[in-house]
Coordinates of N, CA and C in Angstrom, one line a residue:
M1 N -113.4 -73.1 41.7 CA -112.2 -73.9 40.9 C -112.4 -75.2 39.9
Q2 N -111.9 -75.0 38.8 CA -111.8 -75.7 37.4 C -111.1 -77.1 37.8
N3 N -111.7 -78.0 37.7 CA -111.0 -79.4 37.2 C -110.4 -79.7 36.0
N4 N -109.0 -79.7 35.9 CA -108.5 -79.7 34.6 C -108.0 -81.2 34.4
S5 N -108.2 -82.1 35.3 CA -107.7 -83.4 35.3 C -108.7 -84.2 34.3
K6 N -107.9 -85.1 33.9 CA -108.6 -86.1 32.8 C -108.4 -87.6 33.2
T7 N -109.7 -88.3 32.9 CA -109.9 -89.3 33.5 C -110.5 -90.5 32.4
I8 N -110.3 -91.7 32.7 CA -110.9 -92.5 31.8 C -112.2 -92.6 31.9
G9 N -113.1 -92.3 31.0 CA -114.6 -92.3 31.1 C -115.1 -93.7 30.9
Q10 N -116.5 -93.6 31.0 CA -117.6 -94.8 31.0 C -116.9 -95.7 29.6
Q11 N -116.9 -95.1 28.4 CA -116.5 -96.1 27.4 C -114.8 -96.4 27.2
G12 N -114.3 -96.1 28.6 CA -112.7 -96.4 28.4 C -111.9 -95.4 27.5
T13 N -112.3 -94.4 27.1 CA -111.5 -93.5 26.3 C -111.2 -92.2 27.3
L14 N -110.1 -91.7 27.1 CA -109.6 -90.2 28.0 C -110.6 -89.1 27.4
T15 N -111.2 -88.6 28.9 CA -111.9 -87.6 28.4 C -111.9 -86.5 29.6
A16 N -112.2 -85.1 29.1 CA -112.3 -84.2 30.1 C -113.4 -84.4 31.2
P17 N -113.5 -84.0 32.3 CA -114.7 -84.3 33.1 C -116.0 -83.3 32.7
D18 N -116.8 -83.6 32.5 CA -118.1 -82.9 32.2 C -118.9 -82.8 33.5
P19 N -118.9 -81.2 34.0 CA -119.5 -80.9 35.4 C -120.8 -81.2 35.6
A20 N -121.7 -81.5 34.4 CA -123.1 -81.9 34.6 C -123.4 -83.3 34.3
A21 N -122.2 -84.1 34.3 CA -122.6 -85.5 34.2 C -122.4 -86.2 35.6
P22 N -123.2 -87.2 35.7 CA -123.1 -88.1 37.0 C -121.7 -88.6 37.2
P23 N -121.2 -88.7 38.6 CA -119.9 -89.3 38.7 C -119.8 -90.6 38.0
V24 N -118.7 -91.0 37.4 CA -118.4 -92.4 36.8 C -117.8 -93.0 37.9
R25 N -118.3 -94.3 38.2 CA -117.8 -95.2 39.3 C -116.3 -95.6 38.5
T26 N -115.5 -95.3 39.6 CA -114.0 -96.2 39.2 C -113.5 -96.9 40.2
S27 N -112.6 -97.7 40.2 CA -112.0 -98.6 41.1 C -110.5 -98.6 40.8
T28 N -109.6 -98.7 41.8 CA -108.2 -98.5 41.8 C -108.0 -99.9 41.6
F29 N -107.1 -100.5 40.7 CA -106.6 -101.7 40.7 C -105.0 -101.9 40.2
H30 N -104.3 -102.8 40.6 CA -103.0 -103.0 40.1 C -102.8 -104.0 39.1
L31 N -101.9 -103.4 38.1 CA -101.5 -104.1 36.9 C -99.9 -104.4 36.9
R32 N -99.4 -105.3 36.5 CA -98.2 -105.7 36.4 C -97.8 -105.9 34.9
I33 N -97.0 -104.6 34.6 CA -97.0 -104.4 33.0 C -95.3 -104.6 32.9
N34 N -94.9 -105.3 31.8 CA -93.4 -105.4 31.8 C -92.7 -105.4 33.1
G35 N -93.1 -106.5 33.8 CA -92.4 -106.5 35.2 C -92.7 -105.3 36.3
A36 N -93.3 -104.1 36.0 CA -93.4 -103.1 36.9 C -94.9 -103.1 37.3
E37 N -95.3 -102.6 38.4 CA -96.3 -102.5 38.9 C -96.9 -101.3 39.0
H38 N -98.6 -101.2 38.5 CA -98.8 -99.8 38.2 C -100.3 -99.9 39.1
A39 N -100.5 -98.8 39.7 CA -102.1 -98.9 40.2 C -102.6 -97.8 39.3
V40 N -103.6 -98.6 38.9 CA -104.4 -97.6 37.8 C -105.9 -97.4 38.4
T41 N -106.5 -96.2 38.2 CA -107.9 -96.0 38.7 C -108.4 -95.8 37.3
A42 N -109.7 -96.4 37.2 CA -110.5 -96.5 35.9 C -111.8 -97.0 36.2
P43 N -112.9 -96.9 35.5 CA -114.1 -97.5 35.7 C -114.1 -99.1 35.4
P44 N -114.8 -99.7 35.6 CA -114.7 -101.4 35.5 C -115.0 -101.7 34.0
T45 N -115.3 -100.5 33.3 CA -115.4 -101.1 31.8 C -114.2 -100.6 30.9
A46 N -113.3 -100.2 31.6 CA -111.8 -99.8 30.6 C -111.3 -100.5 30.0
L47 N -111.0 -100.6 29.0 CA -110.5 -101.6 28.1 C -108.7 -101.2 28.4
L48 N -108.1 -102.7 28.7 CA -106.8 -102.4 28.6 C -105.6 -101.7 27.6
L49 N -106.3 -101.7 26.6 CA -105.9 -100.8 25.4 C -105.6 -99.4 25.8
T50 N -106.8 -98.9 26.4 CA -107.1 -97.7 26.6 C -106.2 -97.0 28.0
V51 N -106.1 -97.9 28.6 CA -105.2 -97.9 29.9 C -103.8 -97.9 29.6
L52 N -103.5 -98.7 28.6 CA -102.0 -98.8 28.3 C -101.8 -97.5 27.6
R53 N -102.3 -97.1 26.6 CA -102.0 -95.9 25.8 C -102.3 -94.6 26.5
E54 N -103.4 -94.5 27.2 CA -103.8 -93.2 27.3 C -103.5 -92.8 29.0
Q55 N -103.3 -93.7 29.8 CA -103.0 -93.5 31.3 C -101.4 -93.8 31.5
L56 N -100.9 -95.0 30.9 CA -99.6 -95.4 31.2 C -98.8 -94.9 30.0
Q57 N -99.1 -94.3 29.0 CA -98.4 -93.8 27.7 C -97.5 -94.9 27.1
L58 N -98.0 -96.1 27.0 CA -97.4 -97.4 26.4 C -97.9 -97.4 25.0
T59 N -97.6 -96.6 24.3 CA -98.4 -96.2 22.9 C -97.9 -97.2 21.5
G60 N -97.2 -98.4 21.9 CA -96.7 -99.4 21.2 C -97.9 -100.2 20.8
T61 N -98.9 -100.3 21.6 CA -99.9 -101.0 21.5 C -100.9 -100.2 20.5
K62 N -101.5 -100.7 19.5 CA -102.0 -99.9 18.4 C -103.6 -100.2 18.5
L63 N -104.3 -99.3 18.2 CA -105.6 -99.3 18.2 C -106.1 -99.1 16.7
V64 N -106.6 -100.1 16.3 CA -106.9 -100.3 14.8 C -108.1 -100.3 14.5
C65 N -108.8 -101.8 14.6 CA -109.8 -102.0 14.4 C -110.8 -101.9 15.6
D66 N -110.4 -101.9 16.9 CA -111.3 -102.0 17.7 C -112.3 -102.8 18.0
R67 N -112.2 -104.1 17.4 CA -113.1 -105.4 17.3 C -112.4 -106.5 17.5
G68 N -111.2 -106.7 17.8 CA -110.4 -107.8 17.9 C -110.2 -108.4 16.7
E69 N -110.1 -108.1 15.5 CA -109.9 -108.6 14.5 C -108.5 -108.7 13.5
C70 N -107.8 -107.6 14.2 CA -106.7 -107.3 13.3 C -105.6 -107.9 14.1
G71 N -105.3 -107.7 15.3 CA -104.4 -108.2 16.2 C -103.2 -106.9 16.5
A72 N -103.4 -105.7 15.7 CA -102.4 -104.6 16.1 C -102.3 -104.3 17.8
C73 N -103.4 -104.5 18.4 CA -103.7 -104.2 19.8 C -103.1 -105.4 20.5
S74 N -102.4 -106.2 20.3 CA -102.0 -107.6 20.9 C -101.1 -107.4 22.3
V75 N -101.2 -107.9 22.7 CA -100.3 -108.1 24.2 C -100.0 -109.4 24.4
L76 N -99.1 -109.8 25.5 CA -99.2 -110.9 26.2 C -99.6 -111.0 27.7
L77 N -100.8 -111.9 27.7 CA -101.4 -112.0 29.1 C -100.6 -113.2 29.6
D78 N -99.6 -113.2 30.6 CA -99.2 -114.5 31.0 C -98.6 -115.4 29.9
G79 N -98.0 -114.6 29.0 CA -97.2 -115.4 28.0 C -98.3 -115.8 26.5
E80 N -99.8 -115.6 26.9 CA -100.4 -115.8 25.5 C -100.8 -114.5 25.0
P81 N -100.9 -114.4 23.5 CA -101.5 -113.3 23.1 C -102.8 -112.7 23.2
A82 N -103.2 -111.6 23.5 CA -104.6 -111.4 23.9 C -104.9 -109.9 23.2
Y83 N -106.0 -109.9 22.4 CA -106.3 -108.3 22.0 C -106.9 -107.7 23.0
S84 N -105.8 -106.8 23.4 CA -106.1 -105.7 24.3 C -107.4 -104.8 24.1
C85 N -107.9 -104.5 23.0 CA -109.0 -104.0 22.5 C -110.4 -104.7 23.1
L86 N -110.2 -105.5 23.4 CA -111.7 -106.5 23.8 C -111.1 -106.8 25.6
T87 N -110.2 -106.6 25.9 CA -109.8 -107.2 27.1 C -110.1 -106.0 28.5
L88 N -110.8 -106.3 29.3 CA -111.2 -105.5 30.3 C -109.9 -105.2 31.2
A89 N -109.4 -104.2 31.6 CA -108.3 -103.9 32.2 C -108.1 -104.6 33.5
A90 N -109.5 -104.3 34.3 CA -109.6 -104.6 35.6 C -109.5 -106.5 35.8
A91 N -109.7 -107.0 34.7 CA -109.8 -108.3 34.6 C -108.3 -108.7 34.6
C92 N -107.3 -108.0 34.4 CA -105.9 -108.4 34.4 C -105.1 -108.2 35.5
E93 N -105.7 -107.8 36.4 CA -105.3 -107.7 37.8 C -104.8 -109.2 38.2
G94 N -103.3 -109.1 38.8 CA -102.7 -110.2 38.9 C -102.1 -111.1 38.0
R95 N -102.2 -110.6 36.7 CA -101.6 -111.3 35.3 C -100.5 -110.5 35.0
D96 N -99.6 -111.2 34.4 CA -98.4 -110.5 33.8 C -98.6 -110.2 32.4
I97 N -98.6 -108.7 32.2 CA -98.6 -108.0 31.0 C -97.5 -107.7 30.3
T98 N -97.3 -108.2 28.9 CA -96.2 -107.6 28.4 C -96.7 -106.9 27.0
T99 N -96.0 -105.9 26.9 CA -96.4 -104.9 25.7 C -94.8 -105.0 24.9
I100 N -95.1 -104.4 23.8 CA -94.0 -104.4 22.9 C -92.8 -103.4 23.5
E101 N -92.9 -102.5 24.6 CA -92.1 -101.5 25.3 C -91.3 -102.5 26.2
G102 N -91.9 -103.9 26.3 CA -91.1 -104.7 27.4 C -90.5 -105.9 27.0
L103 N -90.1 -105.9 25.7 CA -89.4 -106.8 24.9 C -88.0 -106.8 25.1
S104 N -87.2 -105.6 25.1 CA -86.0 -105.4 25.2 C -85.4 -105.6 26.5
A105 N -84.3 -105.7 26.6 CA -83.8 -106.2 28.0 C -82.3 -105.3 27.8
N106 N -82.2 -104.9 28.9 CA -80.7 -104.0 29.1 C -80.2 -103.2 27.9
G107 N -81.3 -102.6 26.8 CA -81.1 -101.8 25.7 C -80.8 -102.4 24.6
E108 N -81.1 -104.2 24.8 CA -80.8 -105.0 23.4 C -82.4 -105.2 23.2
L109 N -82.6 -105.3 21.7 CA -83.9 -105.8 21.3 C -83.9 -107.3 21.4
H110 N -85.0 -107.6 21.7 CA -85.7 -109.1 21.5 C -84.9 -109.9 20.1
P111 N -84.5 -110.8 20.1 CA -84.1 -111.5 18.8 C -85.2 -111.6 17.4
L112 N -86.2 -111.6 17.9 CA -87.5 -111.3 16.9 C -87.6 -109.7 16.3
Q113 N -87.5 -108.8 17.4 CA -87.5 -107.5 17.0 C -86.2 -107.4 15.9
R114 N -85.2 -107.9 16.5 CA -83.8 -107.8 15.6 C -84.1 -108.4 14.1
A115 N -84.7 -109.3 14.0 CA -85.0 -110.1 12.8 C -86.3 -109.4 11.9
F116 N -87.0 -108.7 12.6 CA -88.0 -108.0 11.9 C -87.1 -106.8 10.9
I117 N -86.2 -106.2 11.8 CA -85.7 -105.3 10.8 C -84.6 -105.8 10.0
E118 N -83.8 -106.8 10.2 CA -83.0 -107.4 9.3 C -83.7 -107.9 8.2
Y119 N -84.8 -108.6 8.2 CA -85.6 -109.3 7.0 C -86.8 -108.0 6.8
D120 N -86.7 -107.2 7.2 CA -87.5 -106.0 6.5 C -89.0 -106.6 6.5
A121 N -89.3 -107.0 7.6 CA -90.6 -107.5 7.8 C -91.8 -106.7 8.2
L122 N -91.7 -105.3 8.1 CA -92.4 -104.2 8.3 C -92.7 -103.3 7.1
Q123 N -93.6 -102.7 7.1 CA -93.5 -101.5 6.1 C -94.2 -100.3 6.9
C124 N -95.4 -100.2 6.9 CA -95.8 -99.2 7.8 C -95.7 -99.1 9.1
G125 N -95.4 -100.2 9.5 CA -95.0 -100.4 11.0 C -96.4 -100.6 12.0
F126 N -97.6 -100.3 11.4 CA -98.7 -100.3 12.3 C -99.0 -101.6 12.9
C127 N -98.7 -102.5 12.3 CA -99.3 -103.9 12.9 C -97.9 -104.6 13.6
T128 N -96.8 -104.1 13.5 CA -95.5 -104.7 13.9 C -95.6 -105.3 15.5
P129 N -95.9 -104.3 16.3 CA -96.0 -104.6 17.7 C -96.5 -106.1 17.7
G130 N -97.8 -105.7 17.6 CA -98.6 -107.2 17.6 C -98.1 -108.3 17.1
Q131 N -97.7 -108.0 15.7 CA -97.0 -109.2 15.0 C -95.8 -109.7 15.8
I132 N -94.8 -109.0 16.5 CA -93.8 -109.4 17.3 C -94.2 -110.0 18.7
L133 N -95.6 -109.5 19.0 CA -95.7 -110.2 20.2 C -96.4 -111.9 20.0
A134 N -96.8 -111.7 19.1 CA -97.7 -113.1 18.6 C -96.4 -114.1 18.3
G135 N -95.4 -113.4 17.5 CA -94.3 -114.2 17.5 C -93.6 -114.8 18.4
V136 N -93.4 -113.9 19.5 CA -92.5 -114.2 20.6 C -93.3 -115.1 21.4
A137 N -94.8 -115.4 21.6 CA -95.4 -116.2 22.2 C -95.5 -117.6 21.3
L138 N -95.5 -117.6 20.3 CA -95.1 -119.0 19.4 C -93.8 -119.5 19.8
L139 N -92.8 -118.7 19.8 CA -91.4 -119.0 19.9 C -91.2 -119.6 21.4
E140 N -91.9 -119.0 22.3 CA -91.8 -119.7 23.5 C -92.4 -120.6 23.7
R141 N -93.5 -121.0 22.9 CA -94.3 -122.2 23.0 C -93.4 -123.3 22.2
N142 N -93.1 -122.8 20.8 CA -92.6 -124.0 20.0 C -91.1 -123.0 19.4
P143 N -90.0 -123.9 20.1 CA -88.9 -122.8 19.6 C -88.6 -123.6 18.3
D144 N -89.0 -124.0 17.5 CA -88.6 -124.5 16.0 C -89.8 -124.8 15.3
P145 N -90.4 -123.7 15.2 CA -91.9 -124.1 14.3 C -91.6 -124.1 12.8
S146 N -92.5 -124.8 11.9 CA -92.5 -124.9 10.8 C -93.0 -123.5 10.0
E147 N -92.7 -123.6 8.8 CA -93.3 -122.2 8.0 C -95.0 -122.5 8.2
E148 N -95.5 -123.8 8.0 CA -97.0 -123.8 8.3 C -97.6 -123.6 9.5
E149 N -96.7 -124.0 10.7 CA -97.2 -123.5 12.1 C -96.9 -122.2 12.5
I150 N -95.9 -121.4 11.8 CA -95.8 -119.9 11.9 C -97.2 -119.2 11.3
V151 N -97.4 -119.6 9.9 CA -98.5 -118.9 9.4 C -99.9 -119.2 10.0
R152 N -100.1 -120.3 10.7 CA -101.2 -120.7 11.4 C -101.3 -119.9 12.5
W153 N -100.3 -119.7 13.3 CA -100.2 -118.8 14.7 C -100.5 -117.5 14.4
M154 N -99.6 -116.7 13.4 CA -99.8 -115.6 13.4 C -101.1 -115.3 12.5
S155 N -101.8 -116.2 12.4 CA -103.3 -115.7 11.2 C -103.9 -114.8 12.2
G156 N -103.9 -114.5 13.3 CA -105.0 -113.6 14.1 C -104.1 -112.0 14.0
N157 N -103.2 -112.2 13.5 CA -102.7 -110.8 13.1 C -102.4 -110.3 11.6
L158 N -103.2 -109.1 11.4 CA -103.1 -108.8 9.8 C -102.1 -107.6 9.6
C159 N -101.5 -107.8 8.4 CA -100.7 -106.9 7.7 C -101.5 -106.5 6.3
R160 N -101.8 -105.1 6.5 CA -102.6 -104.6 5.1 C -101.3 -104.2 4.3
C161 N -100.0 -104.3 4.8 CA -99.0 -103.9 3.6 C -98.7 -105.4 3.0
G162 N -98.9 -106.4 3.2 CA -98.6 -107.6 2.8 C -97.4 -108.1 3.2
T163 N -96.7 -107.9 4.1 CA -95.3 -108.4 4.3 C -95.4 -109.9 4.8
Y164 N -96.5 -110.8 4.7 CA -96.5 -112.0 5.4 C -95.3 -112.9 4.9
P165 N -94.6 -113.1 4.0 CA -93.5 -114.1 3.6 C -92.3 -113.2 4.4
K166 N -92.1 -112.0 4.6 CA -91.1 -111.6 5.6 C -91.1 -111.7 6.9
I167 N -92.5 -111.7 7.4 CA -92.9 -111.9 8.8 C -92.6 -113.3 9.0
V168 N -92.8 -114.3 8.0 CA -92.2 -115.7 8.4 C -91.0 -116.0 8.2
R169 N -90.2 -115.3 7.4 CA -88.8 -115.3 7.6 C -88.2 -114.9 8.8
A170 N -88.6 -113.6 9.1 CA -88.0 -113.2 10.4 C -88.4 -114.2 11.6
V171 N -89.6 -114.6 11.7 CA -90.0 -115.8 13.0 C -88.8 -116.9 12.7
R172 N -88.6 -117.4 11.5 CA -87.9 -118.6 11.3 C -86.5 -118.2 11.6
A173 N -85.9 -116.8 11.3 CA -84.6 -116.4 11.8 C -84.6 -116.5 13.2
A174 N -85.4 -115.8 13.7 CA -85.5 -115.4 15.2 C -85.5 -116.8 15.8
A175 N -86.2 -117.9 15.6 CA -86.1 -119.0 16.1 C -84.7 -119.6 16.3
S176 N -84.1 -119.4 15.2 CA -82.7 -120.0 15.0 C -81.8 -119.5 15.8
A177 N -81.7 -118.1 15.9 CA -81.0 -117.2 16.6 C -81.1 -117.8 18.2
M178 N -82.6 -117.9 18.3 CA -82.8 -118.0 19.9 C -82.3 -119.5 20.4
R179 N -82.4 -120.5 19.4 CA -82.2 -122.0 19.6 C -80.4 -121.9 20.1
G180 N -79.8 -120.9 19.1 CA -78.3 -121.0 19.3 C -77.9 -120.2 20.2
S181 N -78.6 -119.4 20.8 CA -78.3 -118.5 22.2 C -78.9 -119.3 23.6
S182 N -78.6 -118.7 24.7 CA -79.4 -119.0 25.6 C -80.7 -118.3 25.9
H183 N -81.2 -117.2 25.2 CA -82.3 -116.4 25.1 C -83.4 -117.3 25.2
G184 N -84.4 -117.1 26.1 CA -85.6 -117.7 26.1 C -85.4 -118.9 26.5
T185 N -84.3 -119.4 27.3 CA -84.2 -120.9 28.2 C -84.2 -120.4 29.4

């Protein structure tokens, strides 16, 4: 009988099993992602990015540089930005993980998601999930950031299309909207 299942391999990528290869040691651990519990079976070297995208089909988190330099893979771990391309999935057990898919509530976009649309703070969209999550973390920490604070905070997220001024305007607009409502309080 042939095994057609796919597993996350030693390097953290989804692979078909090689019958000649020695078995890869895996563990089952539990991740809390966007408020839901997930039992994940993967090797101890599996990266959070790979588990999110390939095992859980949460593809909003992007693989771009694979070196922790661009921020496109950013997620929030206990409310703080983290590069999922450098984070071991097993190390996230017991922590709250938020992806871009987890920001909307009851079918409503987060105020920063709405501001990104309103202020056209995206072009190709590849960096957008990481940019938004970084901005959400900033606004949770500082509900009224200055332009300088936004630029400094967002510096870990690169936009190859150069929409930085629009990103700053979107973060400022979302901050104002969030202060004017009960969101985030």
